[in-house]
């Protein structure tokens, strides 16, 4: 992870200073890192006495983030042209307007600042902080908070640690190049964070139906590419029967990637009659972001996703073919 430069910090600080109010928004189907980034930015704005609205299209399906749903709206506040001109839009953990989902209102015309860490982001310029080497966007927000505000209080530190912990699999996905992340974590624990409590937030409280659904996904799993790729899927009927309370795909990925000989996992879900979402996970050298980008998605080298028009039976062979080129 690279440390933010003085120019990057000054650019964000100037953006905050020159606007009267803000909209803070993250990607649809938020995860812990997305929520953490929104909260972290909101804490900076609160310290600067800047009013803000947090938006997210949802749904808040993950058990660990459901309690945050009431903090977010799904509609851009009504405002005059003058108010819109003085309102800054801060997009976190995402770089594309389309990834924000179905939020009522028009994002066009807002002065915008982007904070993201996804490898497939190609946004550049002074109003963007993009670091694909950062394992969590909340690590970038933490650096901004510390530079602009100072040491966080226990609540603020908790919100920042939560995103870092969720996006790194509670530090399981880090390697020898990520020493700065542990330094960030250390500073947050010094501010009063209890890692054990956050781990329980992440892993506990899963609905019973997610365990039944996980069993179905494991039963359905098949190996391809000489056993290096595991593929499984969820039908609309599965979702209706078991998936309404969310799913524990993280547990699925963890189980499969810990299997001998497995280097990548593909999980496909039929969201509607003609649309699927795909989740890609991998170990070490297999870059799933490149495969996801071929289907209109993106993300990180070892964790990416995509929304794809079509049905499972036609999409699966296409994705498996792409994996066969790299495994």
Coordinates of C-alpha atoms in Angstrom, one line a residue:
X1 CA 0.0 0.0 0.0
X2 CA 1.3 3.4 -0.9
X3 CA 1.1 6.3 1.5
X4 CA -0.9 9.3 0.4
X5 CA 1.1 12.2 -0.8
X6 CA 0.9 15.7 0.5
X7 CA -0.6 16.8 -2.8
X8 CA -3.4 14.2 -2.5
X9 CA -4.2 15.2 1.0
X10 CA -4.2 18.9 0.1
X11 CA -6.4 18.2 -2.9
X12 CA -9.1 16.5 -0.8
X13 CA -8.8 19.1 2.0
X14 CA -9.3 21.9 -0.5
X15 CA -12.3 20.1 -2.0
X16 CA -13.9 19.9 1.4
X17 CA -13.1 23.6 2.2
X18 CA -14.6 25.0 -1.0
X19 CA -18.0 23.3 -0.7
X20 CA -20.8 24.2 1.7
X21 CA -22.4 20.8 1.9
X22 CA -21.8 17.2 0.6
X23 CA -23.3 14.0 -0.7
X24 CA -21.3 10.9 0.2
X25 CA -22.1 7.8 -1.8
X26 CA -20.7 4.3 -2.3
X27 CA -21.4 1.4 -4.7
X28 CA -24.7 -0.6 -4.7
X29 CA -24.8 -3.8 -2.7
X30 CA -22.4 -2.3 -0.2
X31 CA -19.9 -4.3 1.7
X32 CA -18.1 -3.4 4.9
X33 CA -15.4 -1.3 3.2
X34 CA -17.9 0.7 1.3
X35 CA -19.8 1.5 4.5
X36 CA -16.6 2.2 6.4
X37 CA -15.5 4.7 3.8
X38 CA -18.8 6.6 3.9
X39 CA -18.7 6.8 7.7
X40 CA -15.0 7.8 7.7
X41 CA -15.6 10.6 5.2
X42 CA -18.7 11.7 7.2
X43 CA -16.6 11.9 10.3
X44 CA -14.1 14.2 8.5
X45 CA -17.0 16.4 7.4
X46 CA -18.5 16.5 10.8
X47 CA -15.2 17.7 12.3
X48 CA -15.2 20.4 9.6
X49 CA -18.8 21.4 10.4
X50 CA -19.9 20.6 6.9
X51 CA -23.5 19.2 6.5
X52 CA -23.8 16.0 4.5
X53 CA -26.1 13.3 3.2
X54 CA -25.0 9.7 2.8
X55 CA -26.6 7.8 -0.1
X56 CA -26.6 4.1 -1.1
X57 CA -28.9 2.1 -3.4
X58 CA -28.5 -1.0 -1.2
X59 CA -29.7 -3.6 -0.7
X60 CA -28.0 -4.1 2.7
X61 CA -28.1 -7.9 2.6
X62 CA -24.8 -8.6 4.5
X63 CA -25.5 -9.4 8.1
X64 CA -22.6 -7.3 9.3
X65 CA -23.8 -4.1 7.7
X66 CA -27.6 -4.3 8.1
X67 CA -27.5 -2.0 11.2
X68 CA -26.1 0.8 9.1
X69 CA -28.9 0.9 6.6
X70 CA -30.9 3.6 8.4
X71 CA -28.0 6.0 8.1
X72 CA -28.3 6.1 4.3
X73 CA -30.9 7.5 1.9
X74 CA -31.6 6.3 -1.7
X75 CA -32.6 9.7 -3.1
X76 CA -30.6 12.8 -3.9
X77 CA -32.0 15.7 -1.8
X78 CA -34.0 18.3 -3.7
X79 CA -31.9 21.4 -4.2
X80 CA -31.7 24.6 -6.3
X81 CA -29.1 25.1 -8.9
X82 CA -27.2 27.3 -6.5
X83 CA -27.3 24.7 -3.8
X84 CA -26.2 22.0 -6.3
X85 CA -23.2 24.2 -7.3
X86 CA -22.1 24.5 -3.7
X87 CA -22.5 20.8 -3.0
X88 CA -19.6 18.4 -3.4
X89 CA -20.1 14.8 -4.4
X90 CA -17.7 12.3 -2.8
X91 CA -17.8 8.8 -4.3
X92 CA -16.0 6.1 -2.3
X93 CA -14.9 2.5 -3.0
X94 CA -16.1 3.0 -6.5
X95 CA -15.2 5.1 -9.6
X96 CA -18.2 4.8 -11.9
X97 CA -21.6 6.4 -11.6
X98 CA -23.2 3.2 -13.0
X99 CA -21.9 1.2 -10.0
X100 CA -23.9 3.4 -7.6
X101 CA -27.1 1.7 -8.7
X102 CA -30.6 3.0 -8.7
X103 CA -30.5 6.2 -6.7
X104 CA -33.3 8.6 -7.4
X105 CA -32.0 11.9 -8.8
X106 CA -29.3 13.1 -11.2
X107 CA -25.6 13.0 -10.3
X108 CA -24.6 15.0 -13.4
X109 CA -23.4 18.5 -12.6
X110 CA -21.9 17.9 -9.2
X111 CA -18.3 18.8 -8.5
X112 CA -17.0 15.3 -7.7
X113 CA -14.1 13.7 -5.8
X114 CA -13.4 10.0 -6.0
X115 CA -11.6 7.7 -3.4
X116 CA -11.1 4.2 -4.7
X117 CA -8.8 1.2 -4.7
X118 CA -10.1 -1.0 -7.5
X119 CA -7.6 -2.1 -10.1
X120 CA -9.9 -1.5 -13.0
X121 CA -10.5 2.1 -12.2
X122 CA -9.0 4.5 -14.8
X123 CA -10.1 7.8 -13.3
X124 CA -7.3 10.4 -13.1
X125 CA -6.9 14.0 -12.0
X126 CA -6.6 16.1 -8.9
X127 CA -10.1 15.2 -7.8
X128 CA -9.3 11.5 -7.5
X129 CA -7.3 9.3 -5.1
X130 CA -7.0 5.9 -6.7
X131 CA -4.6 3.3 -5.2
X132 CA -5.0 -0.2 -6.4
X133 CA -2.2 -1.3 -4.1
X134 CA -4.4 -0.5 -1.0
X135 CA -6.3 -3.6 0.1
X136 CA -9.1 -1.5 1.4
X137 CA -10.4 2.0 0.4
X138 CA -10.9 2.7 4.1
X139 CA -7.1 2.7 4.5
X140 CA -7.1 5.7 2.2
X141 CA -9.9 7.4 4.1
X142 CA -8.1 6.7 7.4
X143 CA -5.0 8.5 6.1
X144 CA -7.1 11.5 5.1
X145 CA -8.8 11.5 8.5
X146 CA -5.5 11.4 10.4
X147 CA -4.0 14.1 8.2
X148 CA -7.0 16.5 8.3
X149 CA -8.5 15.8 11.8
X150 CA -5.9 13.9 13.8
X151 CA -6.3 10.9 16.0
X152 CA -9.8 9.3 15.8
X153 CA -11.9 8.7 18.9
X154 CA -13.0 5.1 19.6
X155 CA -16.2 5.3 17.5
X156 CA -14.4 6.8 14.6
X157 CA -11.6 4.3 14.9
X158 CA -14.1 1.4 15.0
X159 CA -15.7 2.5 11.7
X160 CA -12.4 2.8 10.0
X161 CA -11.1 -0.6 11.3
X162 CA -14.3 -2.3 10.3
X163 CA -13.7 -1.6 6.6
X164 CA -10.1 -2.6 6.7
X165 CA -10.9 -5.8 8.4
X166 CA -13.8 -6.8 6.1
X167 CA -11.9 -6.1 2.8
X168 CA -8.8 -7.9 3.9
X169 CA -10.6 -11.0 5.3
X170 CA -9.5 -9.9 8.7
X171 CA -6.0 -9.6 7.3
X172 CA -5.9 -13.0 5.7
X173 CA -5.4 -11.6 2.2
X174 CA -2.4 -9.5 3.0
X175 CA 1.2 -10.2 2.0
X176 CA 4.7 -9.0 2.7
X177 CA 4.1 -5.7 0.8
X178 CA 1.3 -4.7 3.2
X179 CA 3.2 -3.7 6.3
X180 CA 1.6 -0.2 6.1
X181 CA -1.8 -1.7 6.6
X182 CA -0.8 -3.3 9.9
X183 CA 0.6 0.1 11.0
X184 CA -2.8 1.6 10.2
X185 CA -4.5 -1.1 12.2
X186 CA -2.1 -0.5 15.1
X187 CA -2.9 3.2 15.2
X188 CA -6.6 2.4 15.3
X189 CA -6.3 -0.2 18.1
X190 CA -4.3 2.5 20.1
X191 CA -7.5 4.7 19.6
X192 CA -9.6 2.1 21.3
X193 CA -10.6 -0.5 18.7
X194 CA -11.3 -4.0 20.0
X195 CA -10.4 -6.3 17.0
X196 CA -12.1 -9.3 18.7
X197 CA -15.4 -7.5 18.8
X198 CA -15.1 -6.5 15.1
X199 CA -14.3 -10.0 14.1
X200 CA -17.4 -11.2 15.8
X201 CA -19.4 -8.5 14.0
X202 CA -18.0 -9.8 10.7
X203 CA -18.5 -13.5 11.3
X204 CA -21.4 -13.8 13.7
X205 CA -25.1 -13.4 13.4
X206 CA -25.5 -15.3 10.1
X207 CA -29.1 -16.3 9.4
X208 CA -29.9 -20.0 9.5
X209 CA -31.0 -20.0 5.8
X210 CA -27.5 -18.9 4.7
X211 CA -26.1 -22.2 6.1
X212 CA -28.7 -24.1 4.1
X213 CA -27.9 -22.2 1.0
X214 CA -24.1 -22.7 1.6
X215 CA -24.7 -26.4 1.7
X216 CA -26.5 -26.3 -1.7
X217 CA -23.6 -24.3 -3.2
X218 CA -21.1 -26.8 -2.0
X219 CA -23.1 -29.7 -3.2
X220 CA -23.4 -28.1 -6.7
X221 CA -19.7 -27.1 -6.9
X222 CA -17.7 -28.6 -9.8
X223 CA -14.0 -28.4 -10.7
X224 CA -12.6 -27.2 -14.1
X225 CA -9.2 -26.3 -15.6
X226 CA -7.5 -29.5 -14.2
X227 CA -9.0 -28.9 -10.8
X228 CA -7.7 -25.3 -10.5
X229 CA -11.1 -23.6 -10.8
X230 CA -14.2 -24.3 -8.7
X231 CA -17.6 -23.2 -10.1
X232 CA -20.9 -23.1 -8.5
X233 CA -24.2 -21.1 -8.9
X234 CA -27.4 -20.0 -7.3
X235 CA -30.7 -20.1 -9.1
X236 CA -33.7 -17.8 -8.7
X237 CA -35.5 -20.7 -6.9
X238 CA -32.6 -21.0 -4.5
X239 CA -32.8 -17.3 -3.8
X240 CA -36.5 -17.4 -3.2
X241 CA -36.2 -20.4 -0.9
X242 CA -33.1 -19.5 1.1
X243 CA -31.5 -16.3 -0.1
X244 CA -33.8 -13.5 0.9
X245 CA -31.8 -12.8 4.1
X246 CA -28.5 -12.6 2.3
X247 CA -25.8 -15.2 1.7
X248 CA -22.4 -16.1 3.1
X249 CA -20.4 -16.1 -0.1
X250 CA -17.3 -15.2 1.9
X251 CA -17.5 -18.6 3.6
X252 CA -18.0 -20.3 0.3
X253 CA -14.9 -18.6 -1.2
X254 CA -12.8 -19.4 1.8
X255 CA -13.7 -23.1 1.9
X256 CA -13.1 -23.5 -1.8
X257 CA -9.8 -21.6 -1.9
X258 CA -8.5 -23.6 1.0
X259 CA -8.9 -26.8 -1.1
X260 CA -5.8 -28.5 -2.4
X261 CA -5.1 -27.6 -6.0
X262 CA -7.7 -24.9 -6.2
X263 CA -6.5 -21.5 -7.5
X264 CA -9.8 -19.7 -8.3
X265 CA -13.5 -19.7 -7.6
X266 CA -16.4 -18.6 -9.8
X267 CA -19.8 -18.0 -8.2
X268 CA -22.7 -17.1 -10.5
X269 CA -26.2 -16.0 -9.3
X270 CA -29.3 -15.6 -11.5
X271 CA -30.7 -12.3 -10.3
X272 CA -33.5 -12.1 -12.8
X273 CA -34.7 -14.0 -15.9
X274 CA -32.1 -12.3 -18.0
X275 CA -29.4 -11.0 -15.7
X276 CA -26.7 -12.6 -13.5
X277 CA -24.1 -11.4 -11.1
X278 CA -20.7 -13.1 -10.9
X279 CA -18.2 -13.3 -8.1
X280 CA -14.5 -14.1 -8.8
X281 CA -11.9 -15.0 -6.2
X282 CA -8.4 -16.3 -6.6
X283 CA -5.1 -17.0 -5.0
X284 CA -1.7 -15.4 -5.7
X285 CA -1.0 -14.9 -9.5
X286 CA -4.4 -15.5 -11.0
X287 CA -5.8 -12.0 -11.9
X288 CA -9.5 -12.3 -11.9
X289 CA -10.0 -8.6 -12.5
X290 CA -8.9 -9.2 -16.1
X291 CA -11.5 -11.9 -16.6
X292 CA -14.2 -9.8 -14.9
X293 CA -13.5 -6.9 -17.2
X294 CA -14.2 -9.0 -20.2
X295 CA -17.8 -9.3 -18.9
X296 CA -18.3 -5.6 -18.0
X297 CA -17.0 -6.0 -14.4
X298 CA -13.9 -5.3 -12.5
X299 CA -12.3 -5.1 -9.1
X300 CA -9.1 -6.4 -7.6
X301 CA -6.5 -8.9 -8.8
X302 CA -7.8 -11.6 -6.4
X303 CA -11.4 -10.4 -5.9
X304 CA -13.7 -9.0 -8.6
X305 CA -17.3 -9.1 -9.7
X306 CA -19.6 -8.4 -12.7
X307 CA -23.2 -8.0 -13.7
X308 CA -23.9 -9.9 -16.9
X309 CA -26.9 -10.0 -19.2
X310 CA -28.0 -13.6 -19.8
X311 CA -28.6 -16.9 -18.1
X312 CA -26.4 -19.2 -16.0
X313 CA -26.4 -22.0 -18.6
X314 CA -25.0 -19.8 -21.3
X315 CA -22.7 -17.5 -19.3
X316 CA -20.9 -20.2 -17.3
X317 CA -19.2 -21.8 -20.4
X318 CA -18.1 -18.4 -21.6
X319 CA -16.4 -17.5 -18.2
X320 CA -14.9 -21.0 -17.8
X321 CA -13.3 -20.6 -21.3
X322 CA -11.7 -17.3 -20.2
X323 CA -10.3 -19.0 -17.0
X324 CA -8.9 -21.8 -19.1
X325 CA -6.6 -19.3 -20.8
X326 CA -4.9 -18.3 -17.5
X327 CA -5.1 -21.5 -15.4

